Short mmCIF file of N, CA and C in Angstrom, two decimals:
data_model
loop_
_atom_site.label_atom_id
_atom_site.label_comp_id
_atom_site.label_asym_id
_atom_site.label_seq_id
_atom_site.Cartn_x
_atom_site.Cartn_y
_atom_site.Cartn_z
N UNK A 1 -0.18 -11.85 16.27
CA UNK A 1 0.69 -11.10 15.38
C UNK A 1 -0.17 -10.40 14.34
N UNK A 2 -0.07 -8.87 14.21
CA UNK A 2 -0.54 -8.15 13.32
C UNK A 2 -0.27 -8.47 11.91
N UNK A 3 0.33 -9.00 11.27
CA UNK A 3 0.73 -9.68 10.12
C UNK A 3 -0.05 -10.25 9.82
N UNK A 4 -0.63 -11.11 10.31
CA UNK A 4 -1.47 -12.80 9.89
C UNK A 4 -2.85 -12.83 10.10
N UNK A 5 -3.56 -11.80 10.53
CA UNK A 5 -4.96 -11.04 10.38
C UNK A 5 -5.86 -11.42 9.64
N UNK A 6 -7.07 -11.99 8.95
CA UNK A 6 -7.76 -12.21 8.24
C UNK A 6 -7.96 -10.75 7.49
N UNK A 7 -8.76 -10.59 6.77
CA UNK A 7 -9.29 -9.32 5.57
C UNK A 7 -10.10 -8.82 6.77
N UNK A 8 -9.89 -7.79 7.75
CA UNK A 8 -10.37 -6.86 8.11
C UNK A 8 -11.01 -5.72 8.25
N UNK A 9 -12.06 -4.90 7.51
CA UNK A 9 -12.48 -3.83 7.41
C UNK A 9 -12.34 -2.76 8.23
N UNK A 10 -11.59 -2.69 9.73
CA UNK A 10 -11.52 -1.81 10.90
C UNK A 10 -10.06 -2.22 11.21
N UNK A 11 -9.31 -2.80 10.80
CA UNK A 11 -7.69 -2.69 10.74
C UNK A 11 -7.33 -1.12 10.62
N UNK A 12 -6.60 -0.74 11.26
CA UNK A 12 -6.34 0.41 10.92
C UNK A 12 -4.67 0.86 10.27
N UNK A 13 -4.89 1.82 9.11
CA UNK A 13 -3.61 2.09 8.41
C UNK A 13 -3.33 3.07 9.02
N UNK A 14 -2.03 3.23 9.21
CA UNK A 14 -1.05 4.52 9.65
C UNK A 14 0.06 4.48 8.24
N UNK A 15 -0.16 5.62 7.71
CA UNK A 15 0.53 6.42 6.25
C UNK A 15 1.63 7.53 6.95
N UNK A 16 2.57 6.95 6.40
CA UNK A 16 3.24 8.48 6.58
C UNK A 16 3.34 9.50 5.86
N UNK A 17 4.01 10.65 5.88
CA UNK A 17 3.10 11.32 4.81
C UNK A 17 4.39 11.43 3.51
N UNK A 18 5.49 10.94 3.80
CA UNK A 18 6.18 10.84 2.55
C UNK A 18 5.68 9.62 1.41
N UNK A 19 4.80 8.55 2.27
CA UNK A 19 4.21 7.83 1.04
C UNK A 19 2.72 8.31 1.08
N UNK A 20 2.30 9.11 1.71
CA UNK A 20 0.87 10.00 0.64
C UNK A 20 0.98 10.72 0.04
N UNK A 21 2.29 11.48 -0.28
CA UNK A 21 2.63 12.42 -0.97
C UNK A 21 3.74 11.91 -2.57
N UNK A 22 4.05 10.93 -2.21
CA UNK A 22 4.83 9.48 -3.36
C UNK A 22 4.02 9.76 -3.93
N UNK A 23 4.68 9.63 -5.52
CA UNK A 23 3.89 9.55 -6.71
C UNK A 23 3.78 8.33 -7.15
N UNK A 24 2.72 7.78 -7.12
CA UNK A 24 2.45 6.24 -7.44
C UNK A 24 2.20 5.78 -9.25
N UNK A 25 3.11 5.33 -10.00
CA UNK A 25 3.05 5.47 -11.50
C UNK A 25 2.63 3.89 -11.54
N UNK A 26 1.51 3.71 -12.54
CA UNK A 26 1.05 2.35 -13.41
C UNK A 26 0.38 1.92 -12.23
N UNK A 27 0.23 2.17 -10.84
CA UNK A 27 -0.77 1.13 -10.12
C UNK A 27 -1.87 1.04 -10.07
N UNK A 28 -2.21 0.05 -10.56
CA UNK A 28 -4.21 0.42 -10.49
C UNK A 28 -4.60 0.17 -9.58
N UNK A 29 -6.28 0.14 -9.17
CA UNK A 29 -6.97 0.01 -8.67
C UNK A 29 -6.73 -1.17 -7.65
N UNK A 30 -6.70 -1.86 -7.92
CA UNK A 30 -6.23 -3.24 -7.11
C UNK A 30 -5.23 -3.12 -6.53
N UNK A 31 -4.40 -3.12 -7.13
CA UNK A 31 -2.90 -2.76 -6.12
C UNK A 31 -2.68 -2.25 -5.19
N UNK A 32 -3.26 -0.66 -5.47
CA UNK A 32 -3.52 0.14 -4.66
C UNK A 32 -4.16 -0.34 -3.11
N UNK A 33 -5.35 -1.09 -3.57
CA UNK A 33 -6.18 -1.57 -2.07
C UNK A 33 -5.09 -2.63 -1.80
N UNK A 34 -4.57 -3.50 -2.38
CA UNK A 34 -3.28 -4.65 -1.68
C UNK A 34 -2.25 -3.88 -1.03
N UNK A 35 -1.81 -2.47 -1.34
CA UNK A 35 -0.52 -1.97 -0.76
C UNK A 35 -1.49 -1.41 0.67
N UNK A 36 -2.95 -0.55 0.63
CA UNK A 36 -3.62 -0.44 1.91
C UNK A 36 -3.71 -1.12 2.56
N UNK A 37 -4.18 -2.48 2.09
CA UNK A 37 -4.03 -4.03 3.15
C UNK A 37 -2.95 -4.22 3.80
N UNK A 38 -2.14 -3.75 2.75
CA UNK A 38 -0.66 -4.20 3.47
C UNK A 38 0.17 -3.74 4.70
N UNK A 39 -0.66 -1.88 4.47
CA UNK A 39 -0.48 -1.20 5.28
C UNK A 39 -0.99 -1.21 6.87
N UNK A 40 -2.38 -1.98 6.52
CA UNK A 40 -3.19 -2.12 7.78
C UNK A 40 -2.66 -3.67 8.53
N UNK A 41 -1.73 -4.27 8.10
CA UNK A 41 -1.14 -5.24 8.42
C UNK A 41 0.15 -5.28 9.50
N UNK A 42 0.52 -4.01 9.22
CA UNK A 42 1.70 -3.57 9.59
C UNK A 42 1.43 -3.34 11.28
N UNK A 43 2.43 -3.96 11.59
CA UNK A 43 2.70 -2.52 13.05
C UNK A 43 3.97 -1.65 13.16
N UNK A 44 2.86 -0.41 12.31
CA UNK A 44 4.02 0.65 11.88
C UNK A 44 4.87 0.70 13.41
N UNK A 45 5.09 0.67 14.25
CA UNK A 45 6.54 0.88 15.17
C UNK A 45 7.40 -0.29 15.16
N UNK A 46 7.21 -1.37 14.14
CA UNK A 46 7.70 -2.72 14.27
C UNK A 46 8.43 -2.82 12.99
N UNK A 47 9.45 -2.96 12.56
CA UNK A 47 10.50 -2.68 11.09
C UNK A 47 9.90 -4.49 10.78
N UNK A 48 10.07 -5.36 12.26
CA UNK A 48 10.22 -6.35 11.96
C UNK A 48 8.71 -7.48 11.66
N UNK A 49 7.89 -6.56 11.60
CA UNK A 49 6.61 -6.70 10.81
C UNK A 49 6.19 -6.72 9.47
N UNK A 50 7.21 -6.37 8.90
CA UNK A 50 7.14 -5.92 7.39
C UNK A 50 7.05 -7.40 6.68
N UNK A 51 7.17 -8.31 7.06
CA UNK A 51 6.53 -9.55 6.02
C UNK A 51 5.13 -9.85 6.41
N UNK A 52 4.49 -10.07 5.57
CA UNK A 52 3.01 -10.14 5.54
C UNK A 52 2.38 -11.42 4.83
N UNK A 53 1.54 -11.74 4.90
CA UNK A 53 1.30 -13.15 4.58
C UNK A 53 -0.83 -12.92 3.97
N UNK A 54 -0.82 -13.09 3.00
CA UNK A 54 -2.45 -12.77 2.09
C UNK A 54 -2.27 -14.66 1.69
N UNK A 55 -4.05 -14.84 2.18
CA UNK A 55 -4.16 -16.55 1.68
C UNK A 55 -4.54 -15.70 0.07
N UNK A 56 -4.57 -17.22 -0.67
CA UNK A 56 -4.41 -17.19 -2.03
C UNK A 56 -5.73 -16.48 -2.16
N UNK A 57 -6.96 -17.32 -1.59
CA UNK A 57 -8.61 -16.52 -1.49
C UNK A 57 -8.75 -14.47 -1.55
N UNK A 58 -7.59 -14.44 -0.54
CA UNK A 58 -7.76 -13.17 0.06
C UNK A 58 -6.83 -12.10 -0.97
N UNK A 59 -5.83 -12.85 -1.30
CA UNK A 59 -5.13 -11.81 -2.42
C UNK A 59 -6.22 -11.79 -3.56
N UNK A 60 -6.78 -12.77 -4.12
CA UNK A 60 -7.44 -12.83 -5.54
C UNK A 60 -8.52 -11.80 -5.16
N UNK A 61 -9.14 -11.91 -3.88
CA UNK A 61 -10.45 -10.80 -3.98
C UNK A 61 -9.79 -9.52 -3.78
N UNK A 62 -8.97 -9.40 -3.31
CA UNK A 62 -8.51 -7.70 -3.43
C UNK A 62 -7.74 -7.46 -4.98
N UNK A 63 -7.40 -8.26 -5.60
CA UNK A 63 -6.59 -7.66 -6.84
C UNK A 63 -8.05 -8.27 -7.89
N UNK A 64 -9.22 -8.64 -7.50
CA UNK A 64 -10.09 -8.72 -8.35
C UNK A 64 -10.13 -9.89 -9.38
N UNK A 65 -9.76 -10.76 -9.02
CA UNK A 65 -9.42 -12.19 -9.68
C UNK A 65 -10.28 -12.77 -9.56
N UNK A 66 -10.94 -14.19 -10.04
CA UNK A 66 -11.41 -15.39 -10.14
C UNK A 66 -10.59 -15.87 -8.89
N UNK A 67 -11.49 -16.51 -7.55
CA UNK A 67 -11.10 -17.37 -6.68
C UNK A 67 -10.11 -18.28 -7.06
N UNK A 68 -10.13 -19.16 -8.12
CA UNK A 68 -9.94 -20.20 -8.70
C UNK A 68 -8.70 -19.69 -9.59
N UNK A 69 -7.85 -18.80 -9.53
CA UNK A 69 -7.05 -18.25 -10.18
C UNK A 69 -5.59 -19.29 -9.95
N UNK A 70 -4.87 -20.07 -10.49
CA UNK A 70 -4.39 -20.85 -10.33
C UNK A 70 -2.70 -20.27 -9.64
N UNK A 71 -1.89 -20.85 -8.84
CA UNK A 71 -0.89 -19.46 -8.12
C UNK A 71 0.31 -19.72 -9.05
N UNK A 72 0.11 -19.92 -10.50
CA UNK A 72 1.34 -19.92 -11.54
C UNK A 72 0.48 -18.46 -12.09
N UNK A 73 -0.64 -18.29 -12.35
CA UNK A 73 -1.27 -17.02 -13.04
C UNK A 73 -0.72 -16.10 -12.03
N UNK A 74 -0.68 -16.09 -10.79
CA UNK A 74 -0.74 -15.05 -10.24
C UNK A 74 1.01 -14.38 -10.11
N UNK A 75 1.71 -15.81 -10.72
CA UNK A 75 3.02 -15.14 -10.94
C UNK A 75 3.11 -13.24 -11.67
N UNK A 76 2.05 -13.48 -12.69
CA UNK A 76 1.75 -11.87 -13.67
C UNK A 76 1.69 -10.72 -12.85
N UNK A 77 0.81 -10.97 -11.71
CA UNK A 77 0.00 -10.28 -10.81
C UNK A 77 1.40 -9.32 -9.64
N UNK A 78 2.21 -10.62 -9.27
CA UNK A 78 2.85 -10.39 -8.33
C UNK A 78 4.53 -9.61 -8.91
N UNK A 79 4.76 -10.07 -10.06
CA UNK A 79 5.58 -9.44 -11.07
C UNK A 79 5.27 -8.19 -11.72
N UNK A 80 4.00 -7.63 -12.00
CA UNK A 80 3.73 -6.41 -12.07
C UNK A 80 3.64 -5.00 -10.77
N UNK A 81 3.46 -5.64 -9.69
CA UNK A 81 2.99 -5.17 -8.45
C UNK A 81 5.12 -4.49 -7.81
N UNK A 82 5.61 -5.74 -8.26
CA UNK A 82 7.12 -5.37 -7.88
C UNK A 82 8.41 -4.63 -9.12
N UNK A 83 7.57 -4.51 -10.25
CA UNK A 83 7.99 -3.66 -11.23
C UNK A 83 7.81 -2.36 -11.02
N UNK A 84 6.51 -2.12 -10.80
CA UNK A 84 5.95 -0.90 -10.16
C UNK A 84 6.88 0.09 -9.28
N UNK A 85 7.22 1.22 -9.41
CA UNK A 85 7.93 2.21 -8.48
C UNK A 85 6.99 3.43 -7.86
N UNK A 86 7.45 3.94 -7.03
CA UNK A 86 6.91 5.21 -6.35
C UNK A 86 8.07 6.45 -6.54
N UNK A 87 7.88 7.33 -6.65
CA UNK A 87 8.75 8.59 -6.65
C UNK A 87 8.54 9.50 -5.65
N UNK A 88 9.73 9.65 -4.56
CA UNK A 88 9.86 10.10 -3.42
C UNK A 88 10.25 11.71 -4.08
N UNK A 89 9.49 12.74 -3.54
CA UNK A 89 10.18 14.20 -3.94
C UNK A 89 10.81 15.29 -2.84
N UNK A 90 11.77 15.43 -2.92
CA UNK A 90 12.07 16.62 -1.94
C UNK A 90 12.60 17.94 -2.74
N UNK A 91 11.66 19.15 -3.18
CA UNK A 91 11.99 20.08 -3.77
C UNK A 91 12.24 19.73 -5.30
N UNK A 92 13.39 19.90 -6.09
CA UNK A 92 13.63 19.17 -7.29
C UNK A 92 14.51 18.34 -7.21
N UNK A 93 14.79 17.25 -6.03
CA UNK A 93 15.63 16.29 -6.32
C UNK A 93 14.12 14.88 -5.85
N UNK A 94 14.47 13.89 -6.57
CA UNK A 94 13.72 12.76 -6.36
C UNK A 94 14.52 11.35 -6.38
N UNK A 95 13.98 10.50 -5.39
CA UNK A 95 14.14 9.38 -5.27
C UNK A 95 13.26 8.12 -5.56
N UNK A 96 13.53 7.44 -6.90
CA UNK A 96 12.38 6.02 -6.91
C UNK A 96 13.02 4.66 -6.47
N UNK A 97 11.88 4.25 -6.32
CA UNK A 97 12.06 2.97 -5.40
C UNK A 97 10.69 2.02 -5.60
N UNK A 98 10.47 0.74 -5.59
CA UNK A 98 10.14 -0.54 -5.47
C UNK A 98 9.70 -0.55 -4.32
N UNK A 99 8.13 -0.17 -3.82
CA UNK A 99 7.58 -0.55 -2.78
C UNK A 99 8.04 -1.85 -1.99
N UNK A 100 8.09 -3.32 -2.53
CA UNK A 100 8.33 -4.54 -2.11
C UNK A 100 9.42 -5.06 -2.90
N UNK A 101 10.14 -5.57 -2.26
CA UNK A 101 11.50 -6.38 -2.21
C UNK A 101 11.25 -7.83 -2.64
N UNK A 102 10.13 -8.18 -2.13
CA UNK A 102 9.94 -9.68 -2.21
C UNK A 102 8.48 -10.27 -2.62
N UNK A 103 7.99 -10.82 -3.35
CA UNK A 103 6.65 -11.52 -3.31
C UNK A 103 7.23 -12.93 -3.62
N UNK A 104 6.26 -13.90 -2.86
CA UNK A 104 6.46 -15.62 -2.88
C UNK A 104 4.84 -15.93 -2.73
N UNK A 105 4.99 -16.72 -3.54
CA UNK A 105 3.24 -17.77 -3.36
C UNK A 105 4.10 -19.39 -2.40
N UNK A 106 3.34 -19.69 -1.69
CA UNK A 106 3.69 -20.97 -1.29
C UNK A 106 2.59 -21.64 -0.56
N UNK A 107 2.75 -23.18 -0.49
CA UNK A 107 1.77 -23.33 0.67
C UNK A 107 2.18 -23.33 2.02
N UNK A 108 1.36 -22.94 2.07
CA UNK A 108 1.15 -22.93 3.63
C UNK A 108 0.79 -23.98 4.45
N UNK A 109 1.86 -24.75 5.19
CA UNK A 109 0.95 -25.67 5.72
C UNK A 109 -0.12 -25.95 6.82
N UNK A 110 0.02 -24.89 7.48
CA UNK A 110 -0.60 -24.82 8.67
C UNK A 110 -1.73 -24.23 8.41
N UNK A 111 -2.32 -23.56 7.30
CA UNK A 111 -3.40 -23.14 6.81
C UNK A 111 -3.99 -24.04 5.86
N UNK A 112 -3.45 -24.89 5.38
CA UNK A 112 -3.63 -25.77 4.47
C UNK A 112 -3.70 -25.21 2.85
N UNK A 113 -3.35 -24.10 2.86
CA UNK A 113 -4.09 -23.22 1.19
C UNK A 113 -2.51 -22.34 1.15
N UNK A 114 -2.58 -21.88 -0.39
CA UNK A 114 -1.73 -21.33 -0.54
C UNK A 114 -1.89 -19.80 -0.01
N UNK A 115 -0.14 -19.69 0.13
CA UNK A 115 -0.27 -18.05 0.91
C UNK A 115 0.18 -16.94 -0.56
N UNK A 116 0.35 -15.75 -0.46
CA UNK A 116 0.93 -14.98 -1.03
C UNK A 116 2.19 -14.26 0.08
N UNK A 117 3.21 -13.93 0.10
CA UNK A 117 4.46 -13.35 1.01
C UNK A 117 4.29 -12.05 -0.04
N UNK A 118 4.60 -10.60 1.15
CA UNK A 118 5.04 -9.77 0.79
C UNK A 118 5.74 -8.96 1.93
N UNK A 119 6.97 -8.69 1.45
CA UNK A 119 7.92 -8.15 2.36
C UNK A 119 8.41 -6.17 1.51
N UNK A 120 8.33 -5.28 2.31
CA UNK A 120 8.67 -4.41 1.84
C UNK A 120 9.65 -3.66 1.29
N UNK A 121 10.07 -2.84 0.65
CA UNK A 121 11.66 -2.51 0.59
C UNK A 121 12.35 -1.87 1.71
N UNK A 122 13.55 -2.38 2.15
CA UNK A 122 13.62 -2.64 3.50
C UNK A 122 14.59 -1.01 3.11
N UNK A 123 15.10 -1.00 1.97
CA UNK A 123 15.62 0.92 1.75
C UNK A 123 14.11 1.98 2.15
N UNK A 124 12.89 1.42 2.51
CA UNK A 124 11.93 2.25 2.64
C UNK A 124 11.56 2.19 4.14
N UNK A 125 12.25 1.63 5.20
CA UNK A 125 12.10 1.19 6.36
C UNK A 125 11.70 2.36 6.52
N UNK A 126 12.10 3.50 6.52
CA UNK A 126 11.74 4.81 7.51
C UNK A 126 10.30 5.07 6.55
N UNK A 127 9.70 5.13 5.32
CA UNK A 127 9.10 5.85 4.83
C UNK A 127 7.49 4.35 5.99
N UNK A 128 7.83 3.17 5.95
CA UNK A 128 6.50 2.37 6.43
C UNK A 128 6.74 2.14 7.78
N UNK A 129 7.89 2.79 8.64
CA UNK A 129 7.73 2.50 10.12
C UNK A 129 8.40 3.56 10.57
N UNK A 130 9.27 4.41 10.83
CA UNK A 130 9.71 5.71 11.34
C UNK A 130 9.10 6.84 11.46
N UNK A 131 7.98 7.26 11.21
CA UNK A 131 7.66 8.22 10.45
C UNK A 131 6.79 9.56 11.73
N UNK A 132 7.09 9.19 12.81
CA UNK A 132 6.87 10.40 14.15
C UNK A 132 7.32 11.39 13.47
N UNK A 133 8.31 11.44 12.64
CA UNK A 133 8.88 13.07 12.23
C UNK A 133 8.50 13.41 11.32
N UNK A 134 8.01 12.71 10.72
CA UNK A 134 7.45 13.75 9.19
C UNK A 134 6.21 14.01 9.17
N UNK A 135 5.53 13.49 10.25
CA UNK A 135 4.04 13.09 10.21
C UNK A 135 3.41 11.95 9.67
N UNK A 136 2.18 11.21 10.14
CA UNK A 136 1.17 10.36 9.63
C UNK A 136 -0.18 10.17 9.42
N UNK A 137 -0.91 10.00 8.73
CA UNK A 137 -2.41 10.19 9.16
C UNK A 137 -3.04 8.69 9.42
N UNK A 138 -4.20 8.44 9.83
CA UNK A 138 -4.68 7.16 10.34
C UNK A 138 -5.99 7.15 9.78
N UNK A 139 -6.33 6.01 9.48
CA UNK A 139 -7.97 5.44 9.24
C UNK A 139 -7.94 4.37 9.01
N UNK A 140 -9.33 3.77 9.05
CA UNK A 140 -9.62 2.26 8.97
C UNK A 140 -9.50 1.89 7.34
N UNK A 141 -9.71 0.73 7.08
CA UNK A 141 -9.22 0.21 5.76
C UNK A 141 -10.74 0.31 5.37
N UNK A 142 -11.88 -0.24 5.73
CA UNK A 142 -12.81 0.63 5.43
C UNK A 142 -13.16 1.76 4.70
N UNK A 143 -12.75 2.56 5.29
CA UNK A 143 -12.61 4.05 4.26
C UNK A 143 -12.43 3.48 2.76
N UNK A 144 -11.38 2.84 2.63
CA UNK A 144 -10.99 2.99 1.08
C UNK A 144 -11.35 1.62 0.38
N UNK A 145 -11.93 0.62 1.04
CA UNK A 145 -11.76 -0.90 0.63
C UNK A 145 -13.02 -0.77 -0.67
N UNK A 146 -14.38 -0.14 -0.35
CA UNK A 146 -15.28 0.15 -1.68
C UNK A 146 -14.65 1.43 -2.37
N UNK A 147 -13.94 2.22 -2.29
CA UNK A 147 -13.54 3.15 -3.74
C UNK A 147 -13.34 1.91 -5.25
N UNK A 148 -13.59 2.92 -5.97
CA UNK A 148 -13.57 2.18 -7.39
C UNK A 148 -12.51 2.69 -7.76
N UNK A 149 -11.99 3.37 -7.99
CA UNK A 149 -10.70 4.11 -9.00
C UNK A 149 -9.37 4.33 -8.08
N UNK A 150 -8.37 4.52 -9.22
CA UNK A 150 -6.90 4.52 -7.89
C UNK A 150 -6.97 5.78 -7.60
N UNK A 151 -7.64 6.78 -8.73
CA UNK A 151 -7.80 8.22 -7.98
C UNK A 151 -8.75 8.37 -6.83
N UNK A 152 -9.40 7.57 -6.98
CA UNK A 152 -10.42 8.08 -5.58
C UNK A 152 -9.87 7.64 -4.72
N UNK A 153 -9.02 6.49 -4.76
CA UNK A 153 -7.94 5.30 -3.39
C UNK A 153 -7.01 6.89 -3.31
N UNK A 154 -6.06 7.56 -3.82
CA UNK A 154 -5.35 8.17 -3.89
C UNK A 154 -5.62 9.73 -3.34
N UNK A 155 -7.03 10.35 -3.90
CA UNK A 155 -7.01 11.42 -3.34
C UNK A 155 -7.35 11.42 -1.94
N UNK A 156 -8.37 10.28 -1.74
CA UNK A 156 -8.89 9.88 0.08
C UNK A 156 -7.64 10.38 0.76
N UNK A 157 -6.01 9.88 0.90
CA UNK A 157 -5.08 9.86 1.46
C UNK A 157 -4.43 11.34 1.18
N UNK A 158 -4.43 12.09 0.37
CA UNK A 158 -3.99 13.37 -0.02
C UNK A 158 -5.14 14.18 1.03
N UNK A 159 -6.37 14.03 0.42
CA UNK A 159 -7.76 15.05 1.87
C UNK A 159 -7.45 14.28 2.94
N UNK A 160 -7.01 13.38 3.02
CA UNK A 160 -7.33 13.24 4.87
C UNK A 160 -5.82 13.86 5.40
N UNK A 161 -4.99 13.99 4.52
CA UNK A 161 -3.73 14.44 5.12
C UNK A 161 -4.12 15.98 5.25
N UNK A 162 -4.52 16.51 4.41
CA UNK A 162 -4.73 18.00 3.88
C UNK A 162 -6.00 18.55 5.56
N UNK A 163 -6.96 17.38 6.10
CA UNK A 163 -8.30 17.91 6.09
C UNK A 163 -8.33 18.50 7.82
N UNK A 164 -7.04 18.19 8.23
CA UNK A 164 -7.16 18.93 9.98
C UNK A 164 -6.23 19.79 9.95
N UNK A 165 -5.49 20.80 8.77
CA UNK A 165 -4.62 21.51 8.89
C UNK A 165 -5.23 22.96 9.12
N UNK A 166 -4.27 23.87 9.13
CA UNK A 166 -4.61 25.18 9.59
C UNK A 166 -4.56 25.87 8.53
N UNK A 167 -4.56 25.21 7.27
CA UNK A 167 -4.46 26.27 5.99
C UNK A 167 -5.45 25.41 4.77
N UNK A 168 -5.48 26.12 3.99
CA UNK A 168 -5.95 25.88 2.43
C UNK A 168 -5.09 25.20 1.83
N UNK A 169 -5.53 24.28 1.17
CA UNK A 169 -4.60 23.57 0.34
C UNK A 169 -5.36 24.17 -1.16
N UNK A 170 -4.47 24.81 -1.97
CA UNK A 170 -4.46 25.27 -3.25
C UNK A 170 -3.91 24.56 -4.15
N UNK A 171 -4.76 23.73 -4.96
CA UNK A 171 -3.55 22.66 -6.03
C UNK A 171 -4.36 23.05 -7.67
N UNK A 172 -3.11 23.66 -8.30
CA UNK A 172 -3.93 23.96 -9.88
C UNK A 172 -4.34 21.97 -10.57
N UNK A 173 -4.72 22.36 -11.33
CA UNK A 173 -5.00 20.47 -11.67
C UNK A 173 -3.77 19.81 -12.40
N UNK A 174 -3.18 20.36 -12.93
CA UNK A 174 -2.01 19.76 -13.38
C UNK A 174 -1.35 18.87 -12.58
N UNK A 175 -0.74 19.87 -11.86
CA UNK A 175 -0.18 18.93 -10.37
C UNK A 175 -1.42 18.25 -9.39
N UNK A 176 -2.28 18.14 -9.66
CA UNK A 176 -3.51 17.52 -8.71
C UNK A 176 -3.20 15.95 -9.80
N UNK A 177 -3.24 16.62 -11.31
CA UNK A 177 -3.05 14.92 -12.05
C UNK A 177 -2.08 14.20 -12.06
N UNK A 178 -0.84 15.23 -11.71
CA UNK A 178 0.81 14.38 -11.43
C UNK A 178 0.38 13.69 -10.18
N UNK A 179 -0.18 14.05 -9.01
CA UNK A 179 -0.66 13.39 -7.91
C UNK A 179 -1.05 12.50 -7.87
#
């Protein structure tokens, strides 16, 4: 099961392009690489893939924690991550929404260590598994797992969408910084 994967570097993400084009507000750096993980977890043609399972080890090194981070601290972590919204745009009407529906720490027993649960917003089913019609782009998690900044996590996914088309992409910076 694609879900239950160890930290992979050659997992590969499939984006659709209504969430590379989502305006991502307050997520930093970390997050950002946990929602890519999350993505490379997925089997985007599978709705019923969308719960995902990070050991306690493996969430703390992607959100940049102390190993030893105790899983009542990480209550902060996982409560900020689901506060967080994205803003869907079509022309001048917009839609926001709550990437994830659900986060749970528990143990795990069959791993023996605690897990982290993340399940997506299941109102976003089409934007993380439907997405043949709007388009998607693909790459390994690699690509983005050493970026330092959420802009550099962020523009990677804007150029790779932009970088096999048949035109120029012209963006004044204003809207390059709403991006």
């Amino acid at each position: 099961m694609k879900n239950t994967n160890k930290l992979n570097e050659n997992n590969l993400i499939e984006k659709s392009k209504p969430l590379i084009w989502a305006k991502f507000r307050q997520f930093n750096t970390h997050e950002l690489k946990l929602i890519e993980t999350y993505l490379s977890r997925i089997d985007a043609r599978n709705p019923e893939s969308r719960h995902v399972k990070f050991t306690k080890a493996e969430y703390c090194k992607l959100m940049g924690l102390h190993p030893e981070t105790k899983p009542k601290q990480l209550r902060q972590y996982t409560q900020h991550l689901l506060e967080n919204s994205i803003e869907l745009n079509v022309g001048d009407e917009y839609e926001q929404y709550t990437l994830f529906s659900v986060a749970k720490c528990k143990m795990d027993k069959e791993l023996g260590q605690n897990v982290i649960e993340l399940s997506c917003n299941y109102d976003l089913k089409d934007v993380f598994f439907n997405f043949a019609e709007d388009g998607y782009i693909k790459y390994r998690l690699r690509n983005i797992v050493n970026l330092k900044s959420q802009y550099s996590i962020r523009l990677y996914s804007l150029l790779k969408d932009r970088a096999f088309g048949r035109y120029e992409w012209k963006v004044d910076i204003e809207e390059l910084k709403e991006l």
